[in-house]
Coordinates of C-alpha atoms in Angstrom, one line a residue:
M1 CA -24.0 10.1 -27.4
V2 CA -21.1 11.5 -25.3
I3 CA -18.6 9.1 -26.9
D4 CA -19.9 10.0 -30.4
Q5 CA -19.3 13.7 -29.6
L6 CA -15.8 13.0 -28.3
L7 CA -14.9 11.1 -31.5
K8 CA -16.0 14.1 -33.6
L9 CA -14.3 16.7 -31.4
Y10 CA -10.9 15.0 -31.2
P11 CA -9.3 13.5 -34.3
S12 CA -7.2 11.1 -32.2
A13 CA -10.0 9.8 -30.0
K14 CA -10.8 6.2 -30.4
I15 CA -12.5 3.4 -28.5
V16 CA -10.1 0.8 -27.2
P17 CA -10.8 -2.6 -25.5
I18 CA -8.0 -2.2 -23.0
P19 CA -6.2 1.1 -22.3
D20 CA -2.5 1.4 -22.8
W21 CA -1.4 3.1 -19.6
K22 CA 2.3 2.9 -20.6
D23 CA 1.9 5.3 -23.5
K24 CA 2.5 8.7 -21.9
A25 CA 1.4 10.5 -25.0
I26 CA -2.3 9.5 -24.5
V27 CA -4.9 9.7 -21.8
N28 CA -7.7 7.2 -21.2
Y29 CA -11.2 7.7 -20.0
R30 CA -14.0 5.2 -19.2
I31 CA -17.3 6.6 -20.4
N32 CA -20.5 4.6 -20.8
D33 CA -18.7 1.3 -20.1
Q34 CA -16.2 1.9 -22.9
W35 CA -12.6 3.0 -22.8
V36 CA -11.8 6.1 -24.9
S37 CA -8.2 7.0 -25.8
I38 CA -7.2 10.5 -26.7
V39 CA -3.8 12.1 -27.6
K40 CA -2.8 14.3 -24.6
E41 CA -1.7 17.2 -26.7
E42 CA -5.3 17.7 -28.1
L43 CA -6.6 18.5 -24.6
D44 CA -6.0 21.6 -22.5
S45 CA -6.1 21.4 -18.7
K46 CA -9.8 22.4 -18.4
Q47 CA -10.8 19.8 -21.0
R48 CA -9.0 17.1 -19.1
Q49 CA -10.6 18.1 -15.9
L50 CA -14.0 17.9 -17.5
L51 CA -13.3 14.5 -19.0
E52 CA -12.1 13.3 -15.6
L53 CA -15.5 14.3 -14.2
L54 CA -17.3 12.5 -17.0
S55 CA -15.0 9.4 -16.6
E56 CA -16.3 6.6 -14.5
R57 CA -14.1 5.7 -11.6
E58 CA -13.5 2.0 -12.4
E59 CA -13.7 0.1 -9.1
T60 CA -13.8 -3.4 -10.6
E61 CA -10.7 -5.4 -10.4
T62 CA -8.2 -5.8 -13.2
T63 CA -8.2 -8.6 -15.7
N64 CA -4.4 -8.8 -15.4
A65 CA -3.3 -12.5 -15.8
W66 CA -1.2 -12.3 -12.6
W67 CA -4.1 -11.0 -10.6
Q68 CA -6.5 -13.6 -12.1
F69 CA -4.1 -16.3 -11.0
L70 CA -3.3 -14.9 -7.6
S71 CA -6.9 -14.3 -6.7
Q72 CA -7.7 -17.9 -7.8
K73 CA -10.0 -16.9 -10.6
E74 CA -7.7 -18.8 -13.1
T75 CA -5.7 -21.9 -12.4
E76 CA -3.1 -21.5 -15.2
L77 CA 0.3 -19.9 -14.3
P78 CA 1.0 -16.6 -16.1
I79 CA 3.3 -17.1 -19.1
V80 CA 6.9 -16.2 -18.0
S81 CA 10.4 -17.3 -18.9
K82 CA 11.3 -20.8 -17.9
K83 CA 14.2 -19.3 -16.0
I84 CA 11.8 -17.7 -13.5
V85 CA 11.1 -20.2 -10.7
K86 CA 10.7 -17.9 -7.7
I87 CA 9.0 -14.5 -7.3
K88 CA 8.4 -11.9 -4.7
I89 CA 5.1 -9.9 -4.6
I90 CA 5.0 -6.3 -3.4
Q91 CA 1.6 -5.0 -2.4
F92 CA 0.8 -1.3 -2.2
R93 CA -2.2 0.8 -1.2
V94 CA -2.3 4.5 -2.2
D95 CA -4.9 7.1 -1.1
H96 CA -5.5 10.5 -2.7
L97 CA -4.6 9.6 -6.3
E98 CA -6.2 12.3 -8.5
S99 CA -6.5 10.4 -11.8
R100 CA -5.5 7.3 -13.7
E101 CA -2.6 9.1 -15.4
F102 CA -1.5 10.2 -11.9
A103 CA -1.8 6.6 -10.8
Y104 CA 0.4 5.4 -13.6
Q105 CA 3.1 8.0 -12.8
W106 CA 3.0 6.9 -9.2
I107 CA 3.5 3.2 -9.9
R108 CA 6.3 4.1 -12.4
A109 CA 8.1 6.1 -9.7
F110 CA 7.6 3.4 -7.1
A111 CA 8.8 0.6 -9.4
S112 CA 12.1 2.5 -10.0
F113 CA 13.1 1.3 -6.5
F114 CA 13.3 -2.3 -7.6
N115 CA 15.0 -4.4 -10.2
K116 CA 14.0 -7.6 -12.1
I117 CA 10.3 -6.5 -12.4
I118 CA 8.1 -9.0 -14.2
D119 CA 4.9 -6.9 -14.0
S120 CA 3.4 -3.9 -12.2
F121 CA -0.3 -3.0 -12.2
W122 CA -3.2 -1.6 -10.4
V123 CA -5.8 -4.1 -9.2
N124 CA -8.3 -1.3 -8.6
S125 CA -8.3 2.4 -8.0
D126 CA -6.1 2.4 -4.9
Y127 CA -4.5 -1.1 -4.6
G128 CA -1.8 -2.7 -6.8
L129 CA 1.0 -5.2 -7.1
L130 CA 4.6 -5.4 -8.3
I131 CA 5.8 -8.9 -9.3
L132 CA 9.6 -9.4 -9.0
N133 CA 11.8 -12.1 -10.3
D134 CA 13.3 -13.7 -7.2
S135 CA 14.6 -10.3 -6.4
K136 CA 16.2 -9.5 -3.0
V137 CA 15.0 -6.0 -2.0
V138 CA 18.3 -4.2 -1.7
L139 CA 16.8 -1.4 0.5
E140 CA 16.0 -1.9 4.1
N141 CA 12.6 -1.1 5.5
N142 CA 13.6 2.3 6.9
E143 CA 15.2 3.2 3.5
L144 CA 12.1 2.1 1.6
T145 CA 10.0 4.1 4.1
T146 CA 12.0 7.2 3.3
M147 CA 11.6 6.6 -0.5
V148 CA 7.8 6.1 -0.1
Q149 CA 7.5 9.2 1.9
L150 CA 9.4 11.2 -0.8
I151 CA 6.9 9.8 -3.4
D152 CA 4.0 10.8 -1.2
E153 CA 5.4 14.3 -0.9
D154 CA 5.7 14.6 -4.6
F155 CA 2.3 13.2 -5.4
G156 CA 0.3 14.4 -2.4
T157 CA -0.6 10.7 -1.6
K158 CA -0.6 8.5 1.4
S159 CA 0.8 5.1 0.8
Q160 CA 1.4 1.7 2.5
V161 CA 3.6 -1.0 1.1
Y162 CA 4.0 -4.7 2.0
I163 CA 7.2 -6.5 1.0
G164 CA 6.3 -10.1 0.4
Q165 CA 8.6 -13.1 0.9
T166 CA 10.2 -15.0 -2.0
W167 CA 8.0 -18.0 -3.1
M168 CA 8.2 -20.7 -5.6
L169 CA 6.1 -20.0 -8.7
N170 CA 3.7 -22.9 -8.6
E171 CA 0.0 -23.7 -8.0
E172 CA 0.4 -23.2 -4.2
L173 CA 1.3 -19.5 -4.6
P174 CA -2.3 -18.1 -4.7
K175 CA -3.1 -19.6 -1.2
I176 CA 0.2 -18.2 0.1
F177 CA -0.6 -14.8 -1.4
E178 CA -4.1 -14.7 0.1
L179 CA -2.5 -14.9 3.6
E180 CA 0.0 -12.2 2.7
K181 CA -2.9 -10.1 1.5
Q182 CA -4.8 -10.6 4.8
I183 CA -1.7 -9.7 6.8
F184 CA -1.3 -6.5 4.7
N185 CA -5.0 -5.6 5.2
Q186 CA -4.6 -5.5 9.0
N187 CA -1.6 -3.1 8.7
D188 CA -1.9 -0.4 11.3
G189 CA -0.8 2.4 9.0
T190 CA 3.0 1.6 8.8
A191 CA 4.4 2.9 5.5
V192 CA 6.5 -0.2 4.8
S193 CA 6.0 -3.6 6.4
N194 CA 6.7 -7.3 5.8
L195 CA 6.0 -10.7 7.4
S196 CA 8.4 -10.2 10.2
T197 CA 7.0 -6.8 11.2
D198 CA 3.3 -7.8 10.9
V199 CA 2.9 -11.4 11.7
I200 CA 2.7 -11.1 15.5
S201 CA 0.0 -8.4 15.3
F202 CA -1.8 -10.5 12.7
M203 CA -1.8 -13.6 14.9
F204 CA -2.9 -11.5 17.9
N205 CA -5.8 -10.0 16.1
Q206 CA -6.9 -13.4 14.8
S207 CA -7.2 -14.9 18.3
L208 CA -7.1 -12.5 21.3
A209 CA -8.0 -9.0 20.3
S210 CA -11.7 -9.4 21.0
E211 CA -11.2 -10.8 24.5
K212 CA -12.6 -8.6 27.3
L213 CA -9.3 -8.2 29.1
F214 CA -7.6 -6.8 26.0
V215 CA -10.6 -4.7 25.0
V216 CA -10.6 -2.9 28.3
L217 CA -6.8 -2.4 28.2
K218 CA -7.0 -1.0 24.6
N219 CA -9.8 1.4 25.6
T220 CA -7.5 2.7 28.4
I221 CA -4.6 3.3 26.1
T222 CA -6.6 4.9 23.3
S223 CA -8.4 7.3 25.6
N224 CA -5.3 9.5 25.5
S225 CA -3.9 10.5 22.0
E226 CA -0.5 11.2 23.6
Y227 CA -0.2 7.5 24.7
I228 CA -1.0 6.3 21.1
S229 CA 1.8 8.4 19.5
M230 CA 4.2 7.6 22.3
I231 CA 3.7 3.9 22.1
R232 CA 4.0 3.8 18.3
S233 CA 7.1 6.0 18.3
L234 CA 8.8 4.0 21.1
Y235 CA 8.1 0.8 19.2
L236 CA 9.4 2.0 15.9
N237 CA 12.5 3.4 17.6
Q238 CA 13.1 0.1 19.5
N239 CA 12.5 1.9 22.9
N240 CA 15.2 4.5 22.2
I241 CA 14.2 7.4 24.4
A242 CA 16.4 10.0 22.6
K243 CA 15.0 9.2 19.1
T244 CA 11.5 9.0 20.4
S245 CA 11.6 12.4 22.1
K246 CA 13.0 13.9 18.9
D247 CA 10.3 12.3 16.8
L248 CA 7.6 13.5 19.1
Y249 CA 9.1 17.0 19.5
V250 CA 9.2 16.8 23.3
H251 CA 11.9 17.0 25.8
R252 CA 13.4 13.8 27.1
N253 CA 12.2 14.5 30.6
T254 CA 8.7 15.1 29.3
L255 CA 8.7 11.8 27.6
L256 CA 9.9 10.0 30.7
Y257 CA 7.2 11.7 32.7
R258 CA 4.6 10.4 30.3
I259 CA 6.0 6.9 30.5
E260 CA 5.8 7.0 34.3
K261 CA 2.2 8.3 34.1
F262 CA 1.3 5.6 31.7
N263 CA 2.8 3.0 34.1
R264 CA 0.7 4.4 37.0
E265 CA -2.5 4.2 35.0
T266 CA -2.1 0.8 33.3
G267 CA 0.5 -1.1 35.3
L268 CA 2.5 -1.5 32.1
N269 CA 6.1 -0.3 31.8
L270 CA 6.9 1.0 28.4
K271 CA 10.6 0.7 29.2
S272 CA 10.1 -3.0 29.0
M273 CA 10.1 -4.4 25.5
D274 CA 7.6 -7.1 26.5
D275 CA 5.1 -4.5 27.7
L276 CA 5.8 -2.2 24.8
V277 CA 5.1 -4.9 22.3
L278 CA 1.8 -5.8 24.0
C279 CA 0.7 -2.1 23.8
H280 CA 1.7 -1.9 20.2
L281 CA -0.3 -5.0 19.4
L282 CA -3.4 -3.5 21.1
L283 CA -3.1 -0.5 18.8
C284 CA -3.0 -2.6 15.6

């Protein structure tokens, strides 16, 4: 009934099997298990808000050929140029996206950071992938972090990005991707990460995190919110006291006092990279 009324109200409205998210002149809504496409100019802001409320938030995963292959639902390789023999997979998770149109704008802005893009798509409402053609990411992690933060400021979102390694495009790729996905899923909130930044914490969580010794130590650390922010900032700044005090908006002497206090309470010296890495792992 609702779809019939929409088709009568809006001349451009039509039922489509798969929405075309790349056409910026139209908007798409999922109503009663069907996709309805409408020319954007036919809707004012209130009508669009109403249709967003009526639209079902699609939580099922995409039927994109790359995702079907990577998630091992299909065994055939996606059709690409024979020249493409290696790829890199960029994973991203985005919170607070207001609409599907908003999501498309976000992914378009994010994709502009990279070149040689084979495909970009949302897997579900907050998780998606970029597939790159053996492309070396020109930007360093800190530069990409700045870029992601700028996008989040523009869109009012909170994003996490995992930069995958370069892999051969063959039948072994899905199993490799599954591990990269697991590593990304245990990310502690870092805006941009990769195998080098996350693998140690991943291995730690797989084997030791549940041991009583580490559980007690973690509880001691997390009992004080100042310790949490201090450890994370020291780790990100590679134990640079000046940068950390600036990031935490505290005086250098105040930071040194907190480090000494932490040492007295835990026996761990955050000036030591070994101790600092251990504390960082406990917070992952």
